[in-house]
Coordinates of C-alpha atoms and ligand atoms in Angstrom, one line a residue:
M1 CA 6.0 -6.3 21.3
N2 CA 6.6 -2.8 22.6
E3 CA 9.3 -0.4 21.6
Q4 CA 11.4 -0.8 24.7
T5 CA 11.5 -4.6 24.1
L6 CA 12.7 -4.0 20.6
I7 CA 15.4 -1.7 21.8
D8 CA 16.5 -4.3 24.4
K9 CA 16.7 -7.0 21.8
F10 CA 18.7 -4.7 19.5
I11 CA 21.2 -4.0 22.3
E12 CA 21.5 -7.7 23.1
L13 CA 22.0 -8.6 19.5
Y14 CA 24.4 -5.9 18.4
Q15 CA 26.0 -4.2 21.5
P16 CA 26.0 -0.9 19.7
K17 CA 28.7 1.7 20.2
N18 CA 26.7 4.6 18.8
E19 CA 23.3 6.1 19.7
V20 CA 20.3 3.9 19.2
H21 CA 17.3 5.2 17.2
T22 CA 13.8 3.8 16.7
F23 CA 11.6 4.3 13.7
F24 CA 8.1 3.3 12.5
A25 CA 6.4 3.2 9.2
P26 CA 2.7 2.2 8.8
G27 CA 0.9 0.0 6.4
R28 CA -1.9 1.4 4.3
I29 CA -5.5 0.8 3.2
N30 CA -6.9 2.5 0.1
L31 CA -10.4 3.9 0.7
I32 CA -11.2 4.1 -3.0
G33 CA -9.3 4.7 -6.3
E34 CA -8.0 1.2 -7.2
H35 CA -5.7 0.5 -10.1
T36 CA -5.8 4.2 -11.0
D37 CA -2.3 5.2 -9.8
Y38 CA -0.4 3.8 -12.7
N39 CA -3.1 5.3 -15.0
G40 CA -2.4 8.8 -13.9
G41 CA -5.6 9.0 -11.8
Y42 CA -6.6 9.7 -8.2
V43 CA -6.2 7.4 -5.2
F44 CA -7.5 7.9 -1.7
P45 CA -5.4 5.9 0.8
A46 CA -4.7 6.2 4.5
S47 CA -1.9 5.0 6.7
I48 CA -2.9 2.5 9.4
S49 CA -1.6 1.8 12.9
F50 CA -0.1 -1.6 11.9
G51 CA 3.4 -1.2 10.5
T52 CA 7.1 -1.9 10.7
Y53 CA 9.5 -0.9 13.5
A54 CA 13.2 -0.5 12.9
V55 CA 15.8 0.0 15.7
A56 CA 19.2 1.1 14.3
A57 CA 22.6 2.5 15.2
K58 CA 25.5 3.6 13.0
R59 CA 28.7 1.4 12.8
E60 CA 32.2 2.6 12.3
D61 CA 33.0 0.4 9.3
R62 CA 31.2 -0.1 5.9
T63 CA 29.2 -3.2 7.0
I64 CA 25.4 -3.2 7.2
Q65 CA 23.7 -6.0 9.3
F66 CA 20.0 -6.7 8.9
Y67 CA 17.9 -8.8 11.2
S68 CA 14.1 -9.3 11.4
I69 CA 12.3 -10.7 14.4
N70 CA 9.6 -11.9 12.0
L71 CA 12.0 -14.0 10.0
K72 CA 14.4 -15.2 12.7
E73 CA 15.1 -18.3 10.6
K74 CA 16.8 -16.2 8.0
G75 CA 19.3 -15.1 10.6
M76 CA 21.5 -12.0 10.3
I77 CA 22.0 -10.8 6.8
T78 CA 25.3 -9.0 6.3
V79 CA 26.2 -6.8 3.4
T80 CA 28.7 -4.0 2.7
L81 CA 28.3 -0.5 1.2
D82 CA 30.7 -1.6 -1.5
D83 CA 28.3 -4.2 -2.9
L84 CA 24.7 -3.4 -2.8
N85 CA 23.5 -5.4 -5.8
Y86 CA 20.3 -7.4 -5.5
Q87 CA 21.1 -10.9 -4.3
K88 CA 18.4 -13.5 -4.2
D89 CA 20.0 -15.0 -1.0
D90 CA 19.6 -11.8 0.8
N91 CA 15.9 -12.5 0.7
W92 CA 13.7 -9.9 2.5
A93 CA 16.8 -7.7 3.2
N94 CA 16.8 -6.8 -0.5
Y95 CA 14.1 -4.2 0.4
P96 CA 16.2 -2.2 2.8
K97 CA 19.3 -2.9 0.9
G98 CA 17.7 -1.5 -2.3
M99 CA 16.8 1.7 -0.3
V100 CA 20.5 2.1 0.7
D101 CA 21.6 1.5 -2.9
F102 CA 19.0 4.0 -4.3
F103 CA 19.8 6.7 -1.7
I104 CA 23.4 6.5 -2.7
K105 CA 22.4 6.6 -6.4
A106 CA 20.3 9.7 -5.7
G107 CA 23.5 11.4 -4.5
F108 CA 23.3 11.0 -0.7
E109 CA 26.6 10.1 1.0
L110 CA 26.5 7.2 3.4
S111 CA 30.1 6.9 4.6
H112 CA 29.5 4.2 7.3
G113 CA 27.4 1.1 7.7
F114 CA 24.8 0.5 10.4
D115 CA 23.1 -2.3 12.3
V116 CA 19.3 -2.6 12.2
L117 CA 16.6 -4.8 13.7
Y118 CA 13.1 -4.9 12.2
Y119 CA 9.8 -6.0 13.6
G120 CA 6.5 -5.8 11.7
N121 CA 2.9 -6.4 12.8
I122 CA 1.2 -6.0 9.4
P123 CA -0.6 -9.2 8.8
N124 CA 1.4 -11.3 6.3
A125 CA 0.6 -11.1 2.6
A126 CA -2.6 -9.2 3.4
G127 CA -2.2 -6.5 0.7
L128 CA -1.6 -3.8 3.3
S129 CA 1.7 -2.9 1.8
S130 CA 4.3 -4.4 4.2
S131 CA 7.0 -4.0 1.5
A132 CA 6.4 -0.3 1.1
S133 CA 6.4 -0.1 4.9
I134 CA 9.8 -1.6 5.2
E135 CA 11.1 0.6 2.4
L136 CA 9.9 3.8 4.1
V137 CA 11.0 2.8 7.6
T138 CA 14.4 2.4 6.1
G139 CA 14.1 5.7 4.3
V140 CA 13.5 7.6 7.6
L141 CA 16.2 5.6 9.3
L142 CA 18.8 6.7 6.7
E143 CA 17.5 10.3 6.9
S144 CA 18.1 10.4 10.6
L145 CA 21.3 8.3 11.1
Y146 CA 23.1 10.3 8.4
Q147 CA 21.3 13.6 9.0
L148 CA 20.3 13.8 5.3
D149 CA 18.3 16.7 4.0
I150 CA 15.8 14.9 1.9
D151 CA 12.4 16.0 0.7
R152 CA 9.7 13.5 1.8
I153 CA 8.2 13.1 -1.6
D154 CA 11.7 12.4 -3.0
M155 CA 12.0 9.6 -0.4
V156 CA 8.6 8.3 -1.5
K157 CA 9.8 8.2 -5.1
I158 CA 13.0 6.4 -4.1
G159 CA 10.8 3.8 -2.4
Q160 CA 8.8 3.3 -5.6
Q161 CA 12.0 3.0 -7.7
V162 CA 13.3 0.3 -5.4
E163 CA 10.1 -1.6 -5.8
N164 CA 10.1 -1.2 -9.6
K165 CA 13.8 -1.4 -10.5
Y166 CA 15.5 -3.2 -7.7
I167 CA 12.8 -5.7 -6.5
G168 CA 11.2 -5.8 -10.0
V169 CA 7.6 -5.2 -9.1
N170 CA 5.9 -2.8 -11.5
S171 CA 3.7 -1.0 -8.9
G172 CA 2.5 2.6 -8.9
I173 CA 3.2 5.4 -6.4
M174 CA 0.2 4.9 -4.1
D175 CA 1.6 2.7 -1.4
Q176 CA 4.9 4.5 -0.8
F177 CA 3.1 7.9 -0.9
A178 CA 0.4 6.8 1.6
I179 CA 3.1 5.5 4.0
G180 CA 5.6 8.3 3.6
M181 CA 3.0 11.1 3.7
G182 CA 0.3 9.6 6.0
K183 CA -1.3 11.8 8.7
K184 CA -3.3 10.7 11.8
N185 CA -7.0 10.6 11.2
H186 CA -6.7 11.7 7.6
A187 CA -6.8 10.1 4.2
I188 CA -4.9 11.5 1.3
L189 CA -6.5 12.4 -2.0
L190 CA -3.6 12.1 -4.4
D191 CA -3.4 13.0 -8.1
C192 CA -0.9 10.4 -9.3
D193 CA -0.2 12.3 -12.4
T194 CA 1.0 15.6 -10.8
L195 CA 1.5 14.3 -7.2
D196 CA -0.7 17.2 -6.0
Y197 CA -2.4 16.0 -2.8
Q198 CA -4.8 17.0 -0.1
Y199 CA -5.5 15.6 3.3
A200 CA -9.1 14.8 4.1
P201 CA -10.2 14.4 7.8
I202 CA -11.8 11.0 8.3
E203 CA -14.6 11.7 10.8
L204 CA -17.0 8.8 10.7
G205 CA -19.2 9.5 13.7
N206 CA -20.8 6.2 14.7
Y207 CA -19.0 4.3 12.0
V208 CA -15.6 2.6 11.8
I209 CA -13.6 1.1 9.0
M210 CA -13.3 -2.6 9.4
I211 CA -10.5 -4.4 7.6
I212 CA -11.3 -8.0 6.6
N213 CA -8.6 -10.3 5.5
T214 CA -9.5 -13.1 3.1
N215 CA -6.5 -15.0 4.4
K216 CA -6.1 -16.2 0.8
R217 CA -2.6 -16.7 -0.5
R218 CA -2.1 -14.2 -3.2
E219 CA -0.9 -16.5 -6.0
L220 CA -0.4 -15.1 -9.4
A221 CA -1.1 -11.6 -8.1
E222 CA 2.1 -10.2 -9.6
S223 CA 1.6 -11.5 -13.1
K224 CA -2.1 -10.5 -13.2
Y225 CA -1.1 -7.1 -11.9
N226 CA 1.3 -6.7 -14.8
E227 CA -1.2 -8.0 -17.2
R228 CA -3.7 -5.3 -16.1
R229 CA -1.1 -2.6 -16.5
S230 CA -0.3 -3.6 -20.1
E231 CA -4.0 -3.9 -20.9
C232 CA -4.4 -0.2 -19.8
E233 CA -1.4 0.8 -21.9
H234 CA -3.0 -0.9 -24.8
A235 CA -6.2 1.0 -24.3
L236 CA -4.3 4.2 -24.0
K237 CA -2.5 3.6 -27.3
D238 CA -5.8 3.0 -29.1
L239 CA -7.3 6.2 -27.7
Q240 CA -4.1 8.1 -28.6
T241 CA -4.8 7.4 -32.3
Q242 CA -7.4 10.2 -32.0
L243 CA -6.9 11.9 -28.7
P244 CA -4.0 14.0 -27.4
I245 CA -3.9 12.3 -23.9
K246 CA -1.0 11.1 -21.9
S247 CA -2.9 8.9 -19.5
L248 CA -6.3 7.4 -19.0
G249 CA -6.6 9.6 -15.9
E250 CA -7.1 12.6 -18.2
L251 CA -10.4 11.3 -19.6
S252 CA -13.7 12.4 -18.2
I253 CA -16.5 9.8 -18.3
D254 CA -18.2 11.7 -21.2
Q255 CA -14.9 11.7 -23.3
F256 CA -14.5 8.0 -22.6
E257 CA -18.0 7.2 -23.7
T258 CA -17.6 9.2 -26.9
N259 CA -14.3 7.6 -27.8
K260 CA -14.4 4.1 -26.4
H261 CA -15.1 2.7 -29.9
L262 CA -11.4 3.4 -30.6
I263 CA -10.4 0.6 -28.3
S264 CA -10.8 -2.4 -30.5
N265 CA -10.5 -5.2 -27.9
E266 CA -13.6 -5.6 -25.7
V267 CA -11.7 -6.8 -22.6
V268 CA -9.2 -4.0 -22.9
R269 CA -12.2 -1.6 -23.2
K270 CA -13.6 -2.8 -19.9
R271 CA -10.3 -2.3 -18.2
A272 CA -10.1 1.3 -19.4
K273 CA -13.8 1.8 -18.4
H274 CA -12.9 0.8 -14.9
A275 CA -9.9 3.2 -14.8
V276 CA -12.0 6.2 -16.0
Y277 CA -15.1 5.6 -13.9
E278 CA -13.0 4.7 -10.8
N279 CA -11.1 8.0 -11.1
Q280 CA -14.4 9.9 -11.1
R281 CA -15.7 7.9 -8.1
T282 CA -12.5 8.8 -6.2
K283 CA -13.0 12.5 -6.7
D284 CA -16.7 12.1 -5.8
A285 CA -15.7 10.3 -2.6
L286 CA -13.9 13.3 -1.2
A287 CA -17.0 15.4 -1.9
K288 CA -19.3 12.9 -0.1
L289 CA -17.0 12.9 2.9
Q290 CA -16.8 16.7 3.0
A291 CA -20.6 16.8 2.9
D292 CA -20.8 14.2 5.7
D293 CA -22.7 12.0 3.3
L294 CA -21.5 8.6 4.6
V295 CA -24.4 6.8 2.8
G296 CA -23.2 8.3 -0.5
F297 CA -19.6 7.5 0.3
G298 CA -20.6 3.9 1.1
Q299 CA -22.4 3.7 -2.2
L300 CA -19.3 4.7 -4.1
L301 CA -17.3 1.9 -2.3
N302 CA -19.9 -0.6 -3.5
E303 CA -19.7 0.7 -7.1
S304 CA -16.0 0.5 -7.0
H305 CA -16.1 -3.1 -6.0
L306 CA -18.5 -4.1 -8.7
S307 CA -16.3 -2.4 -11.3
L308 CA -13.2 -4.2 -9.9
Q309 CA -15.2 -7.5 -10.0
Y310 CA -16.8 -7.3 -13.5
D311 CA -14.8 -4.8 -15.5
Y312 CA -11.3 -5.0 -14.1
E313 CA -11.6 -8.6 -12.9
V314 CA -9.2 -8.6 -10.0
T315 CA -11.4 -9.8 -7.1
G316 CA -12.1 -13.6 -6.9
V317 CA -14.5 -15.7 -4.9
E318 CA -12.9 -14.8 -1.6
L319 CA -13.1 -11.1 -1.9
D320 CA -16.5 -11.2 -3.6
T321 CA -18.0 -13.4 -0.8
L322 CA -16.7 -11.1 1.9
V323 CA -17.9 -8.0 0.2
Q324 CA -21.3 -9.3 -0.8
T325 CA -22.0 -10.7 2.6
A326 CA -21.0 -7.4 4.1
W327 CA -23.4 -5.6 1.9
E328 CA -26.3 -7.8 3.2
Q329 CA -25.6 -6.9 6.9
D330 CA -27.6 -4.4 8.9
G331 CA -25.2 -1.5 9.8
V332 CA -22.9 -1.7 6.8
L333 CA -22.9 1.4 4.6
G334 CA -20.4 0.1 2.0
A335 CA -17.7 -2.4 1.4
R336 CA -15.0 -3.1 -1.3
M337 CA -11.8 -4.9 -1.9
T338 CA -8.7 -2.7 -1.1
G339 CA -5.2 -2.9 -2.7
A340 CA -4.2 -4.9 -5.7
G341 CA -6.9 -7.6 -5.3
F342 CA -6.6 -11.3 -6.1
G343 CA -6.9 -12.0 -2.3
G344 CA -5.7 -9.7 0.4
C345 CA -8.2 -7.5 2.3
A346 CA -11.6 -5.8 1.9
I347 CA -12.7 -2.8 3.9
A348 CA -16.2 -2.1 5.1
L349 CA -17.8 1.0 6.6
V350 CA -19.6 -0.4 9.7
D351 CA -21.8 0.9 12.5
K352 CA -19.6 0.6 15.6
N353 CA -22.4 -0.8 17.7
K354 CA -22.9 -3.7 15.3
V355 CA -19.4 -4.8 14.8
D356 CA -19.6 -8.1 16.7
Q357 CA -22.8 -9.3 15.0
I358 CA -21.4 -8.3 11.5
E359 CA -18.2 -10.2 12.1
K360 CA -20.0 -13.3 13.2
N361 CA -22.4 -13.3 10.2
I362 CA -19.6 -12.7 7.7
T363 CA -17.4 -15.4 9.3
D364 CA -20.3 -17.9 9.1
V365 CA -21.0 -17.3 5.4
Y366 CA -17.4 -17.0 4.3
T367 CA -16.2 -20.1 6.2
S368 CA -19.0 -22.3 4.8
K369 CA -18.3 -21.1 1.2
V370 CA -14.5 -20.7 1.2
G371 CA -13.5 -23.4 3.8
Y372 CA -11.5 -21.2 6.1
S373 CA -12.2 -18.1 8.2
P374 CA -11.5 -14.5 7.5
T375 CA -9.7 -12.2 10.1
F376 CA -11.0 -8.8 11.2
Y377 CA -9.1 -5.7 12.2
Q378 CA -10.4 -2.3 13.1
A379 CA -8.5 0.4 11.2
T380 CA -7.1 3.4 13.1
I381 CA -5.5 5.9 10.8
G382 CA -2.1 6.8 12.2
D383 CA 0.9 9.0 11.1
G384 CA 3.2 8.2 8.2
A385 CA 6.8 7.0 8.5
K386 CA 8.8 8.7 11.3
E387 CA 11.4 8.5 14.0
L388 CA 10.0 7.6 17.4
K389 CA 11.4 9.9 20.1
L390 CA 11.2 7.9 23.3
Ligands
LIG1 C1 -0.9 -2.3 -5.4 C2 0.2 -1.4 -6.0 C3 -0.3 0.1 -6.0 C4 -1.7 0.1 -6.7 C5 -2.6 -0.9 -6.1 C6 -3.9 -1.0 -6.9 O1 -1.1 -2.0 -4.0 O2 1.4 -1.4 -5.2 O3 0.6 0.9 -6.7 O4 -1.6 0.0 -8.1 O5 -2.1 -2.2 -6.1 O6 -4.7 0.2 -6.7

């Protein structure tokens, strides 16, 4: 569906009286640095060319009407600026509604309502951050329609607050940051403690990043995610009995090894080990890319997966089968799960001349083991959330 088709549909649906604007926010992959964001560590994500479009125009009254082409069966969802509380019945529209609510709570004045039509092409439930994408596309929409002077990182933080406090998912800052701050052909090395960041050009020569969707439904993902968060908090408390640290992200590998005996529970110790080692790998990954050492970079991806499989335990048979099969293929420099885990997607660094053969081999092994096939996408790294000037 191209942008003009979306605008035509918007006009047909709403017959707007005011100027029509079009916006886009991407989804994201994370190259490395998994389950480190809420531990005050580093992440290394990039925004991708899949994402969410929004077409919108201001209204004269205080009504907001939301419509999604992807969820036509939910129909038009209508709310007013005078009642922006979370409502279960508002379904997917709670994401943009939460953004409106939190923009107002942050002090921005929205004196009129608006009409909006959304369309997303991020594969469903694939762990590529479709929810952060809809939050941020709504953020740039509000910025433009109401000519707000908002710092982009503040918008990113509002997106995370909506996720945490309005939707009730206890996620870190990575997804909203990657989507709000993304840059074409670059990944972002982000320190989630200070929010200092740096863009790293992704120049892979003969290699491409393949995204492989397990197509597994992500059941229990949320409760397991929260369980991992509290295990890390537990580890931190134990370490704080002797160490003046505020997050696991402050620990070097040496400091962790010297003090890990303070963590009494063995499982909790493994979780903390992942957080500390993964943080180091993430910093090392930037150095490998800067030195054009794709083999070394791929090796870090592999180590990351093993740590997520055995120490953090967030993979599962689907992701492990994809990744292990990828490792066995000629032309693959590295592969790992990406995102929260428990299903969703893996990424692999793949020789672009061998893509077809690799896809076929992975599909054969995965299908015979798991019972259904995976889906492949080639990742192009695009810009972060923005208005599209047509
Ligand atoms: C999800 C969360 C992120 C991050 C990742 C794991 O995508 O939304 O904040 O914690 O999982 O790295």
